[in-house]
Amino acid sequence: MTTDLPDADRIAAAVLRQPAVAALHGGVFGEVATYLPGRRVTGVQVGGDRIAVHVTTILGEPMNQVAARIREIVVPLADGHPVDVVIEDCVSAADAATAHTVDTAGADSESG
């Protein structure tokens, strides 16, 4: 079985390389994710006709600029799908070091 969907792992990695991004965010109930065989990519939802990226940002830059930068780096990876960026939360630079996402096994893992 082949798929024409964009690569959620590549999108997640590109977003997490952005200095203003503390972590990917899974939404209030962990519903924002791409489900793959045996695992999920939290904070990136690839499916249907859109891509959604939900993040926790670091305070300091205007959020609209952060969202625009995230969209700019995701669009080339999106294979023509529209990209929605949602800033779910923001943290201080000091708190960014402890920001995390939930990994595929459900244990906490560092990111950002």
PDB file of C-alpha atoms in Angstrom:
ATOM      1  CA  MET A   1       0.000   0.000   0.000  1.00  0.00           C
ATOM      2  CA  THR A   2       1.377   3.410  -0.947  1.00  0.00           C
ATOM      3  CA  THR A   3       0.337   6.807   0.266  1.00  0.00           C
ATOM      4  CA  ASP A   4       0.521  10.257  -1.233  1.00  0.00           C
ATOM      5  CA  LEU A   5       0.317  11.953   2.156  1.00  0.00           C
ATOM      6  CA  PRO A   6       3.149  14.221   3.310  1.00  0.00           C
ATOM      7  CA  ASP A   7       5.679  12.806   5.790  1.00  0.00           C
ATOM      8  CA  ALA A   8       4.578  13.783   9.324  1.00  0.00           C
ATOM      9  CA  ASP A   9       8.001  12.930  10.765  1.00  0.00           C
ATOM     10  CA  ARG A  10       9.781  15.322   8.386  1.00  0.00           C
ATOM     11  CA  ILE A  11       7.259  18.049   9.169  1.00  0.00           C
ATOM     12  CA  ALA A  12       7.673  17.542  12.929  1.00  0.00           C
ATOM     13  CA  ALA A  13      11.475  17.637  12.688  1.00  0.00           C
ATOM     14  CA  ALA A  14      11.431  20.812  10.580  1.00  0.00           C
ATOM     15  CA  VAL A  15       9.066  22.575  12.992  1.00  0.00           C
ATOM     16  CA  LEU A  16      11.074  21.560  16.062  1.00  0.00           C
ATOM     17  CA  ARG A  17      14.237  23.075  14.517  1.00  0.00           C
ATOM     18  CA  GLN A  18      12.637  26.517  14.729  1.00  0.00           C
ATOM     19  CA  PRO A  19      14.128  28.534  17.618  1.00  0.00           C
ATOM     20  CA  ALA A  20      10.759  29.964  18.690  1.00  0.00           C
ATOM     21  CA  VAL A  21       9.150  26.513  18.999  1.00  0.00           C
ATOM     22  CA  ALA A  22       9.398  24.908  22.434  1.00  0.00           C
ATOM     23  CA  ALA A  23       7.441  21.757  21.542  1.00  0.00           C
ATOM     24  CA  LEU A  24       4.765  20.217  19.406  1.00  0.00           C
ATOM     25  CA  HIS A  25       1.377  20.223  21.131  1.00  0.00           C
ATOM     26  CA  GLY A  26      -1.138  17.401  20.982  1.00  0.00           C
ATOM     27  CA  GLY A  27      -4.208  19.531  21.687  1.00  0.00           C
ATOM     28  CA  VAL A  28      -6.411  19.510  24.767  1.00  0.00           C
ATOM     29  CA  PHE A  29      -7.159  15.790  24.602  1.00  0.00           C
ATOM     30  CA  GLY A  30      -4.149  14.620  22.569  1.00  0.00           C
ATOM     31  CA  GLU A  31      -6.269  14.565  19.445  1.00  0.00           C
ATOM     32  CA  VAL A  32      -3.748  16.350  17.224  1.00  0.00           C
ATOM     33  CA  ALA A  33      -1.574  13.594  15.813  1.00  0.00           C
ATOM     34  CA  THR A  34      -0.800  11.535  12.759  1.00  0.00           C
ATOM     35  CA  TYR A  35      -1.317   7.860  13.465  1.00  0.00           C
ATOM     36  CA  LEU A  36       1.186   5.522  11.863  1.00  0.00           C
ATOM     37  CA  PRO A  37       1.657   1.774  12.282  1.00  0.00           C
ATOM     38  CA  GLY A  38       2.567   1.263  15.938  1.00  0.00           C
ATOM     39  CA  ARG A  39       3.113   4.929  16.759  1.00  0.00           C
ATOM     40  CA  ARG A  40       1.918   8.475  16.327  1.00  0.00           C
ATOM     41  CA  VAL A  41       3.432  11.868  15.569  1.00  0.00           C
ATOM     42  CA  THR A  42       1.965  14.203  18.167  1.00  0.00           C
ATOM     43  CA  GLY A  43       1.284  17.817  17.168  1.00  0.00           C
ATOM     44  CA  VAL A  44       1.219  17.170  13.420  1.00  0.00           C
ATOM     45  CA  GLN A  45      -2.030  16.041  11.819  1.00  0.00           C
ATOM     46  CA  VAL A  46      -1.667  14.821   8.244  1.00  0.00           C
ATOM     47  CA  GLY A  47      -4.764  13.457   6.619  1.00  0.00           C
ATOM     48  CA  GLY A  48      -7.764  14.425   4.599  1.00  0.00           C
ATOM     49  CA  ASP A  49      -7.097  17.543   2.612  1.00  0.00           C
ATOM     50  CA  ARG A  50      -5.145  19.635   5.181  1.00  0.00           C
ATOM     51  CA  ILE A  51      -2.110  19.582   7.432  1.00  0.00           C
ATOM     52  CA  ALA A  52      -2.392  20.955  10.959  1.00  0.00           C
ATOM     53  CA  VAL A  53       0.630  21.820  13.077  1.00  0.00           C
ATOM     54  CA  HIS A  54       0.024  22.631  16.761  1.00  0.00           C
ATOM     55  CA  VAL A  55       2.886  24.086  18.793  1.00  0.00           C
ATOM     56  CA  THR A  56       3.973  25.574  22.089  1.00  0.00           C
ATOM     57  CA  THR A  57       6.084  28.658  21.395  1.00  0.00           C
ATOM     58  CA  ILE A  58       8.655  30.608  23.376  1.00  0.00           C
ATOM     59  CA  LEU A  59       7.598  34.107  24.393  1.00  0.00           C
ATOM     60  CA  GLY A  60       9.439  36.964  22.769  1.00  0.00           C
ATOM     61  CA  GLU A  61       8.481  37.055  19.115  1.00  0.00           C
ATOM     62  CA  PRO A  62       5.100  38.138  17.808  1.00  0.00           C
ATOM     63  CA  MET A  63       3.011  34.999  17.443  1.00  0.00           C
ATOM     64  CA  ASN A  64       1.801  35.884  13.961  1.00  0.00           C
ATOM     65  CA  GLN A  65       5.436  35.982  12.798  1.00  0.00           C
ATOM     66  CA  VAL A  66       6.185  32.628  14.441  1.00  0.00           C
ATOM     67  CA  ALA A  67       3.113  31.073  12.806  1.00  0.00           C
ATOM     68  CA  ALA A  68       4.075  32.537   9.414  1.00  0.00           C
ATOM     69  CA  ARG A  69       7.620  31.148   9.711  1.00  0.00           C
ATOM     70  CA  ILE A  70       6.294  27.690  10.639  1.00  0.00           C
ATOM     71  CA  ARG A  71       3.927  27.774   7.673  1.00  0.00           C
ATOM     72  CA  GLU A  72       6.798  28.795   5.359  1.00  0.00           C
ATOM     73  CA  ILE A  73       8.904  25.808   6.357  1.00  0.00           C
ATOM     74  CA  VAL A  74       6.009  23.323   6.242  1.00  0.00           C
ATOM     75  CA  VAL A  75       4.515  24.347   2.887  1.00  0.00           C
ATOM     76  CA  PRO A  76       7.404  22.835   0.840  1.00  0.00           C
ATOM     77  CA  LEU A  77       6.899  19.551   2.731  1.00  0.00           C
ATOM     78  CA  ALA A  78       3.099  19.612   2.363  1.00  0.00           C
ATOM     79  CA  ASP A  79       2.822  18.326  -1.222  1.00  0.00           C
ATOM     80  CA  GLY A  80       0.239  20.993  -2.098  1.00  0.00           C
ATOM     81  CA  HIS A  81      -1.949  20.502   0.991  1.00  0.00           C
ATOM     82  CA  PRO A  82      -3.056  23.656   2.838  1.00  0.00           C
ATOM     83  CA  VAL A  83      -1.206  24.178   6.136  1.00  0.00           C
ATOM     84  CA  ASP A  84      -2.867  25.374   9.348  1.00  0.00           C
ATOM     85  CA  VAL A  85      -0.666  26.491  12.239  1.00  0.00           C
ATOM     86  CA  VAL A  86      -2.147  26.671  15.726  1.00  0.00           C
ATOM     87  CA  ILE A  87      -0.263  28.149  18.666  1.00  0.00           C
ATOM     88  CA  GLU A  88      -1.725  26.203  21.576  1.00  0.00           C
ATOM     89  CA  ASP A  89       0.473  27.611  24.331  1.00  0.00           C
ATOM     90  CA  CYS A  90       3.503  29.779  24.978  1.00  0.00           C
ATOM     91  CA  VAL A  91       6.186  29.513  27.631  1.00  0.00           C
ATOM     92  CA  SER A  92       9.107  31.588  28.884  1.00  0.00           C
ATOM     93  CA  ALA A  93      12.576  30.779  27.610  1.00  0.00           C
ATOM     94  CA  ALA A  94      13.404  29.328  31.039  1.00  0.00           C
ATOM     95  CA  ASP A  95      10.387  27.009  30.882  1.00  0.00           C
ATOM     96  CA  ALA A  96      11.145  25.987  27.289  1.00  0.00           C
ATOM     97  CA  ALA A  97      13.905  23.685  28.515  1.00  0.00           C
ATOM     98  CA  THR A  98      11.276  21.552  30.237  1.00  0.00           C
ATOM     99  CA  ALA A  99       8.709  21.633  27.414  1.00  0.00           C
ATOM    100  CA  HIS A 100       7.849  18.166  26.150  1.00  0.00           C
ATOM    101  CA  THR A 101       5.578  16.170  23.945  1.00  0.00           C
ATOM    102  CA  VAL A 102       4.266  12.677  24.466  1.00  0.00           C
ATOM    103  CA  ASP A 103       6.158  10.094  22.455  1.00  0.00           C
ATOM    104  CA  THR A 104       4.636   7.121  20.675  1.00  0.00           C
ATOM    105  CA  ALA A 105       4.777   4.879  23.741  1.00  0.00           C
ATOM    106  CA  GLY A 106       3.029   7.484  25.871  1.00  0.00           C
ATOM    107  CA  ALA A 107       6.103   8.330  27.960  1.00  0.00           C
ATOM    108  CA  ASP A 108       7.373  11.868  28.246  1.00  0.00           C
ATOM    109  CA  SER A 109      10.227  12.771  25.930  1.00  0.00           C
ATOM    110  CA  GLU A 110      12.217  15.931  25.485  1.00  0.00           C
ATOM    111  CA  SER A 111      11.783  17.980  22.325  1.00  0.00           C
ATOM    112  CA  GLY A 112      12.449  21.477  21.111  1.00  0.00           C
TER     113      GLY A 112
END
